[in-house]
Coordinates of C-alpha atoms and ligand atoms in Angstrom, one line a residue:
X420 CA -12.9 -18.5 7.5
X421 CA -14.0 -15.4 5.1
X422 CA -11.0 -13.6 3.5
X423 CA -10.0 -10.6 1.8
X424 CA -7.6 -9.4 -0.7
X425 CA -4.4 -7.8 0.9
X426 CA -1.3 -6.4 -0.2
X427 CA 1.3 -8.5 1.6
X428 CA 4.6 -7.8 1.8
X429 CA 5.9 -11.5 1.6
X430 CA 10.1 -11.7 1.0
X431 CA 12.4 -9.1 2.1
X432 CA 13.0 -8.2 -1.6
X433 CA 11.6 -5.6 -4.1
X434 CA 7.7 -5.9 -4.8
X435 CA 4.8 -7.5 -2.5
X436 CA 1.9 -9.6 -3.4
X437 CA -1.8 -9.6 -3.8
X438 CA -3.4 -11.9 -1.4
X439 CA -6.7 -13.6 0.1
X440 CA -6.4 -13.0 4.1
X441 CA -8.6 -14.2 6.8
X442 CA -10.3 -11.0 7.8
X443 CA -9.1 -10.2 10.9
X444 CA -10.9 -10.1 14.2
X445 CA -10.5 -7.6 17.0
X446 CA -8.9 -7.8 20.2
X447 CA -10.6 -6.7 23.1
X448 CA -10.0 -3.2 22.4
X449 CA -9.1 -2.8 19.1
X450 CA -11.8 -2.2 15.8
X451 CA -11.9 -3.5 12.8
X452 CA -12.4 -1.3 9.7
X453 CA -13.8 -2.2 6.4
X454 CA -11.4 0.0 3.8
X455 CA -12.6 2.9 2.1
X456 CA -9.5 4.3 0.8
X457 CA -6.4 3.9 1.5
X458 CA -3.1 6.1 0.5
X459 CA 1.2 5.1 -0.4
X460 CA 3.5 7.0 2.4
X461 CA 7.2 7.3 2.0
X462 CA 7.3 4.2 4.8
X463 CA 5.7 2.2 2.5
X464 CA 8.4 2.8 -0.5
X465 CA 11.3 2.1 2.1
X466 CA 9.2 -1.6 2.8
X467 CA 8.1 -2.2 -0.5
X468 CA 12.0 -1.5 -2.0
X469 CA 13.0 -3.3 1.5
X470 CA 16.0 -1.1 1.9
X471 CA 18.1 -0.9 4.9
X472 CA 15.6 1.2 6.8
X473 CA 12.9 -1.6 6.3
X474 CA 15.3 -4.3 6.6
X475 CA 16.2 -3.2 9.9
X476 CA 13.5 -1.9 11.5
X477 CA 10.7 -4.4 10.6
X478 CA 13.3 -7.2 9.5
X479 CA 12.5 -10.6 7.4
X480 CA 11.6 -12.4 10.3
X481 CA 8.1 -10.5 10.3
X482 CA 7.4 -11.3 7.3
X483 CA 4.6 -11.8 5.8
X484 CA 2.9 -8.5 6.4
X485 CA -0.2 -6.1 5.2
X486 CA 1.6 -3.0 4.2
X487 CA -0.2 0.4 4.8
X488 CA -1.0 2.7 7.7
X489 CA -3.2 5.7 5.7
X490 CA -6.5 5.0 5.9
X491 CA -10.2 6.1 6.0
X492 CA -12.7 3.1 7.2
X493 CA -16.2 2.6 8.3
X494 CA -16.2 0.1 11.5
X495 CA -18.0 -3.4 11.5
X496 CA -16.8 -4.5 14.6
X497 CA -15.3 -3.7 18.0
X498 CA -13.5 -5.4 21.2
X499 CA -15.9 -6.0 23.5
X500 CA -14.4 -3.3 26.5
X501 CA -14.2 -0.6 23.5
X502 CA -16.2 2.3 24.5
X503 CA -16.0 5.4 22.7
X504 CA -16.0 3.6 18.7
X505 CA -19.0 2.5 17.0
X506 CA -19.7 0.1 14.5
X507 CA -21.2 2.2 12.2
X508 CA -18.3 4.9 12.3
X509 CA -16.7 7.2 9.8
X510 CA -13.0 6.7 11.0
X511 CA -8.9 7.9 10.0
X512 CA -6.3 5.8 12.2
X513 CA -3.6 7.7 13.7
X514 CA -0.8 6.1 12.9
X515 CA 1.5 5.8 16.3
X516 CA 0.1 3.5 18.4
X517 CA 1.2 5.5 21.7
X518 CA 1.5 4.0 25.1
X519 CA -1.6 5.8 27.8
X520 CA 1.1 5.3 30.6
X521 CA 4.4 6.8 29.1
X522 CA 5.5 9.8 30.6
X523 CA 5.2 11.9 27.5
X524 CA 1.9 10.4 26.8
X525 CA 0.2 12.2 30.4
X526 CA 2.4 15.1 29.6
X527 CA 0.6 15.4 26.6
X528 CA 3.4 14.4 23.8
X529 CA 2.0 11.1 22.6
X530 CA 3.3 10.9 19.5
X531 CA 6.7 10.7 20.7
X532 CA 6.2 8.2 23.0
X533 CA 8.9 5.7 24.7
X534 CA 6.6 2.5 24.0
X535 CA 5.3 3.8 20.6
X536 CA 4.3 0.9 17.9
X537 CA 3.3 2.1 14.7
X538 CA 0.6 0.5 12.2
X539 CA 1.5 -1.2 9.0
X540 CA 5.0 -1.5 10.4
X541 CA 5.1 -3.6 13.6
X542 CA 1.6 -4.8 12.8
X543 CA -0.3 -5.5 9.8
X544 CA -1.5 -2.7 7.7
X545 CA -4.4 -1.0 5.7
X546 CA -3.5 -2.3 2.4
X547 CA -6.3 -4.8 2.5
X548 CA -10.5 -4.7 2.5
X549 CA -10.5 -5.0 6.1
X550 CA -7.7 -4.3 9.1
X551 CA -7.7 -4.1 12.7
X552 CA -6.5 -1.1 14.9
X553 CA -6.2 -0.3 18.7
X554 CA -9.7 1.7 19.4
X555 CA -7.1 4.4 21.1
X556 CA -6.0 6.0 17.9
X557 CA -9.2 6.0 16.2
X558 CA -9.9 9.3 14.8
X559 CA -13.8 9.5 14.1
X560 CA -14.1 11.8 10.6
X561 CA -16.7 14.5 9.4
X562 CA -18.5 13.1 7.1
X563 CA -18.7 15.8 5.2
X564 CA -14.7 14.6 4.1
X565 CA -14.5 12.3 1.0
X566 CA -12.4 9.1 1.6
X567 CA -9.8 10.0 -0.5
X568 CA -9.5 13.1 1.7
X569 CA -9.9 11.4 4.8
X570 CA -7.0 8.8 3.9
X571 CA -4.6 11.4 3.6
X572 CA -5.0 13.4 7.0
X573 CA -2.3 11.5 8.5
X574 CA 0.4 13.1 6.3
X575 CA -1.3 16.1 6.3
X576 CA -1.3 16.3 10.2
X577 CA 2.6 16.5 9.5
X578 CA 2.3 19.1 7.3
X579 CA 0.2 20.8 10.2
X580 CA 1.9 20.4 12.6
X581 CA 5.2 20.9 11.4
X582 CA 3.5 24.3 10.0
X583 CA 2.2 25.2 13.4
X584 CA 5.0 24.6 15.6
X585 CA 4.1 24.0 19.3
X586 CA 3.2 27.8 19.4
X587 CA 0.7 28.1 15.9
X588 CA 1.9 31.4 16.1
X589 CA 2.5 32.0 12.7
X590 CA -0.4 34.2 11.6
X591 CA 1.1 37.3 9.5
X592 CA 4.7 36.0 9.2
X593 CA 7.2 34.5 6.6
X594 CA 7.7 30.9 6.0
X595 CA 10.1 29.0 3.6
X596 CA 8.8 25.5 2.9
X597 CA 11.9 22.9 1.1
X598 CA 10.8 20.2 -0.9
X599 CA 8.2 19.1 -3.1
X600 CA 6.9 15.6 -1.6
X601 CA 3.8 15.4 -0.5
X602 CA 4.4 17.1 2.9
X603 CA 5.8 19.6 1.8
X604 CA 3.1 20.2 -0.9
X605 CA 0.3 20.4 2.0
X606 CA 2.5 22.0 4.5
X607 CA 2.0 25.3 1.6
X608 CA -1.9 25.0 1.7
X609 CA -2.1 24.6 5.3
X610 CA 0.3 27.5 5.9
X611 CA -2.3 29.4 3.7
X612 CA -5.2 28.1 5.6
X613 CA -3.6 29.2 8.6
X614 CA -2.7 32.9 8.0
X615 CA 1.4 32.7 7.0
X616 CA 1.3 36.2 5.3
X617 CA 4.4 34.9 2.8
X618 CA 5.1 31.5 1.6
X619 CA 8.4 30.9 -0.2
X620 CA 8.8 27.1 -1.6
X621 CA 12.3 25.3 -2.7
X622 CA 11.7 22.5 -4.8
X623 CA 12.9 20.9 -8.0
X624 CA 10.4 19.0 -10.0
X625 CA 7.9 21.1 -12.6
X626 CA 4.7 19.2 -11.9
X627 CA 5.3 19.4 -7.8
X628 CA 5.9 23.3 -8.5
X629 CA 2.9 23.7 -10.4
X630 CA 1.3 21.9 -7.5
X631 CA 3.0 24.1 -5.3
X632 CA 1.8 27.1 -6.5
X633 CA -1.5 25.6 -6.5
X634 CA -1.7 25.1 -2.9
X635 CA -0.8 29.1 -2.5
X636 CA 3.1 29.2 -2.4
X637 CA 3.6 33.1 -3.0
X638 CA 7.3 32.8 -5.0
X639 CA 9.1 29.8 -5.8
X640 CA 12.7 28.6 -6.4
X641 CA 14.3 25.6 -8.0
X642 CA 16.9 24.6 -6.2
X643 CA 18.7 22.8 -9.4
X644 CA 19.1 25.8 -11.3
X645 CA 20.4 28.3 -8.8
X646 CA 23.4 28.1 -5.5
X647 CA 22.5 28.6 -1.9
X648 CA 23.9 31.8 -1.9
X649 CA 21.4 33.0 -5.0
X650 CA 18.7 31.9 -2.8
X651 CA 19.9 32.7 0.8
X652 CA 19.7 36.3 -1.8
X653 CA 16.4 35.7 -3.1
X654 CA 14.9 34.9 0.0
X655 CA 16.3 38.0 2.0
X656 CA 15.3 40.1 -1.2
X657 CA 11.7 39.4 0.1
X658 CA 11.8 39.7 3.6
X659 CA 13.3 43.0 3.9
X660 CA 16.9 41.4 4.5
X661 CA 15.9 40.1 7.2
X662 CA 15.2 36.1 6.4
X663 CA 11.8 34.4 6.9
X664 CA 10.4 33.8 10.7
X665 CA 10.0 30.3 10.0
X666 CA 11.9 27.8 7.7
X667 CA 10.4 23.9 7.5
X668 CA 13.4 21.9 6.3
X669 CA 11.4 18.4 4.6
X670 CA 14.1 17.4 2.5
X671 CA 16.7 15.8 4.6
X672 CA 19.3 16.6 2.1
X673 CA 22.3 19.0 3.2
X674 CA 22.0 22.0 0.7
X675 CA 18.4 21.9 2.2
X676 CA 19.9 22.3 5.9
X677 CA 21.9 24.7 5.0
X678 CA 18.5 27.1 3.1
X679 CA 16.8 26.0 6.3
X680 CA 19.6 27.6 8.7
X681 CA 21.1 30.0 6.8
X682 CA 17.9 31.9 5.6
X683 CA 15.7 31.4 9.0
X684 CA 16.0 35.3 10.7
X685 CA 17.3 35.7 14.0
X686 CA 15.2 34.2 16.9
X687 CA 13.4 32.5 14.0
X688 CA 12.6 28.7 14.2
X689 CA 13.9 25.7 12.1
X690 CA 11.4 22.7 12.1
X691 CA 13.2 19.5 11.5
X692 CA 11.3 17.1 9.5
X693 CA 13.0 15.8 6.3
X694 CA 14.8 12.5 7.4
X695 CA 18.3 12.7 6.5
X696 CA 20.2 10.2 4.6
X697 CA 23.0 9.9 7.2
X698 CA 22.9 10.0 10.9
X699 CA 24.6 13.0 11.7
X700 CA 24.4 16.0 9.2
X701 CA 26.7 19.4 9.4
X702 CA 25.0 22.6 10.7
X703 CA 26.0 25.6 10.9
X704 CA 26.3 25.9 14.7
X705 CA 27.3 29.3 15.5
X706 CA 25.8 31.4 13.0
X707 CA 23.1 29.4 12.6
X708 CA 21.7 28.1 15.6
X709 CA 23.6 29.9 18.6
X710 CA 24.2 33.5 17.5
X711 CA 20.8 33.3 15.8
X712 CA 19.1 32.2 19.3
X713 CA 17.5 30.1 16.5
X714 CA 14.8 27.2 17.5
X715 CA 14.8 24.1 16.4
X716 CA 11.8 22.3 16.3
X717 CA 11.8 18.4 15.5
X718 CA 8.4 16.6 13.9
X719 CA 7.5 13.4 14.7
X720 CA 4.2 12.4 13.5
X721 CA 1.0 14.4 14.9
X722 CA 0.2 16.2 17.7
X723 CA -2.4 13.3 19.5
X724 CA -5.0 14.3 18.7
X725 CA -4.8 18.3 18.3
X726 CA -3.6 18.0 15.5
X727 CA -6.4 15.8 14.2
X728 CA -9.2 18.4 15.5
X729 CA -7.5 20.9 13.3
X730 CA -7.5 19.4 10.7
X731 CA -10.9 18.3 10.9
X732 CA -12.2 21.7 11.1
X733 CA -10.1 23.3 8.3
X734 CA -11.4 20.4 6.0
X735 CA -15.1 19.8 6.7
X736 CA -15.2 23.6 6.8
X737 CA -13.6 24.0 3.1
X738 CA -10.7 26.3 5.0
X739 CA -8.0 23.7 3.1
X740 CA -8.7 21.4 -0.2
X741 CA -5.9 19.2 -0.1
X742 CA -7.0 17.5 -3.4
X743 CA -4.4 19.1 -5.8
X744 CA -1.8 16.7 -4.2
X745 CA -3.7 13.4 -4.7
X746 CA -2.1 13.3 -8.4
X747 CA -3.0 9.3 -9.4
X748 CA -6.0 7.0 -7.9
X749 CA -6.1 3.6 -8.2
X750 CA -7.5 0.4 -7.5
X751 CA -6.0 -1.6 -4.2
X752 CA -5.1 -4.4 -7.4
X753 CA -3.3 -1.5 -9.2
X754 CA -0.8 -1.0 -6.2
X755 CA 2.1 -1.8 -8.1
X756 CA 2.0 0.8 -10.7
X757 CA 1.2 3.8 -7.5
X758 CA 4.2 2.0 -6.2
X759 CA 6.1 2.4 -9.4
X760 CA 4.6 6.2 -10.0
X761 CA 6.4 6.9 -5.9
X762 CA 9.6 5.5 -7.1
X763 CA 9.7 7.7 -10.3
X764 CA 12.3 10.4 -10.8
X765 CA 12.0 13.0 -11.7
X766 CA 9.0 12.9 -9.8
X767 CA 5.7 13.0 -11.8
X768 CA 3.7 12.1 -8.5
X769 CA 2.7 13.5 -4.6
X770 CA -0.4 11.6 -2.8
X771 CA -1.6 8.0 -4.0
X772 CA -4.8 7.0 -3.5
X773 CA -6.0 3.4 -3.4
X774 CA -9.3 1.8 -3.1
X775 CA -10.1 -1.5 -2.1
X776 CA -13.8 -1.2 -3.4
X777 CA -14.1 -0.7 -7.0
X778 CA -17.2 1.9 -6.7
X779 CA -15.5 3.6 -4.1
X780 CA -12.6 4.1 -6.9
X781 CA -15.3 5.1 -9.6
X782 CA -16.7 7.8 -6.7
X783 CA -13.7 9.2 -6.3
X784 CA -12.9 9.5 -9.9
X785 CA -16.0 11.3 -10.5
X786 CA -15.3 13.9 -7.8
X787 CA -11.8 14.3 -9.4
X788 CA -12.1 17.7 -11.3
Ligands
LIG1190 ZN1 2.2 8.0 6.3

């Protein structure tokens, strides 16, 4: 049986291993995709550290299993009743495997589907020279988009959606972006891309600021050197007292749910996307939310696949570079320092990049300014 190296997460401990795999073979309708790049999610920390999250979600019993679910592929072979994927393809996966015949799937709300499996978490992942994937959430890619780009659309179909809202009407208006993961980093450009006429961005760590700025935040704050009130101040300073039309909380934290609440304007929306740390997190309810007539939008995932033609368009037409956040790139044998880089703080990282193929690597070095 011919194998492949894979990054298998082995013991429900710290770390994973570097492994030969049989490479695997599709189902009837799934594709298999040879690994051009492939890139380190949040999800992926949680499983590598094996906290409580992955502990109970994917529990040891699993285990072993490929980690990953970012990935950019070329496909050399398909399920013999798949129809619309080629071998021969340029494709990104979608991570939420959504169910055709759940209710919010024909309403048009896939990725918050009832049956929903997800990639690299209830089934093997990316982090390997070859994976499998249901031919349903294949996304086919311009060209025109480097690998190291086209890894990273998943997490930047967050950032767009959570930037556009169910509306996109956000042309001309204010927005205040929290945080300075990844997300939130490309939730800045895309807001750019997209004509928010003022971006304010809350975050903490110098080289994610700098990246910040980068990506066309307009003013920024740290939030560890001032109080909410100095900012709740700051941020009505700039929008003629009145508080930005749109505030996109992607920290999770509390003093982040408060910026997001208290310095939305009224009627203005809240887009819920950080994950908190506990289950249930105080907000101000009536001056927040209900005197406000405040909306609150939560983000799960991508909007199937809307937000993937978007995306598409502002990339292969140059409308968006998201490269600024892909800080390290590494070999798919190197995962364990891009691992070790995600769980540094302060953080000195955003998007990781890993390739399976050492020339892809060496491309993707060389297109690195
Ligand atoms: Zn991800």
């Amino acid at each position: 049986m011919p194998t492949m190296k894979a990054v298998v997460k082995t013991k429900p401990e710290l770390g994973a291993e570097l492994q030969d795999k049989p490479i695997p073979k599709p189902k009837s309708d799934w594709v298999v995709v040879k690994v051009r790049a492939t890139s380190i999610c949040g999800t992926d920390v949680h499983i590598y550290k094996w906290d409580n999250w992955a502990s109970g979600r994917i529990g040891a019993k699993a285990l072993p299993q490929i980690l990953g679910h970012e990935v950019a592929g070329e496909v050399v072979e398909v399920g013999e009743h798949c129809k619309r994927i080629k071998v021969g393809d340029y494709i990104s996966a979608e991570t939420h495997i959504y169910d055709p015949g759940d209710l919010t799937s024909m309403l048009g709300q896939a990725h918050v589907g009832v049956h929903m499996k997800i990639l690299g978490v209830d089934y093997d992942g990316c982090f390997a020279e070859y994976f499998a994937l249901p031919e349903i959430i294949c996304w086919p890619n311009d060209k025109s988009i480097p690998p190291e780009v086209a890894t990273i659309q998943e997490p930047l179909g967050n950032a767009t959606y959570a930037v556009l809202g169910e509306d996109a009407d956000v042309a001309g208006k204010s927005m205040l972006i929290t945080g300075d993961g990844p997300i939130s980093l490309f939730a800045i450009g895309v807001a750019r891309a997209v004509g928010v006429a003022k971006i304010i961005h809350f975050g903490k760590y110098d080289r994610n600021m700098e990246i910040g700025k980068q990506m066309g935040a307009d003013l920024q704050v740290y939030t560890n050197k001032t109080t909410g009130k100095e900012r709740l101040e700051f941020v009505l300073d700039h929008t003629g007292g009145n508080g930005v039309d749109i505030a996109l909380e992607m920290v999770g934290s509390q003093d982040s749910l408060d910026d997001s609440f208290a310095c939305v304007r009224k009627a203005g929306r809240v887009t819920a996307f950080g994950v908190a740390s506990e289950p249930t997190m105080p907000i101000q309810y009536n001056n927040g939310i209900v005197f406000k007539g405040c909306q609150i939008h939560g983000i799960n995932g991508r909007k199937i696949f809307d937000t993937w033609y978007r995306n598409r368009n502002l990339l292969a037409n140059g409308r968006l570079d998201p490269t600024p956040v892909i800080t390290d790139v590494y070999p798919l044998a190197e995962f364990a320092t891009g691992f070790g880089k995600m769980m540094e703080r302060p953080r000195t990282s955003a998007k990781i990049v890993l390739f399976p193929e050492r020339s892809e690597y060496e491309a993707a070095l060389k297109r690195r300014k």
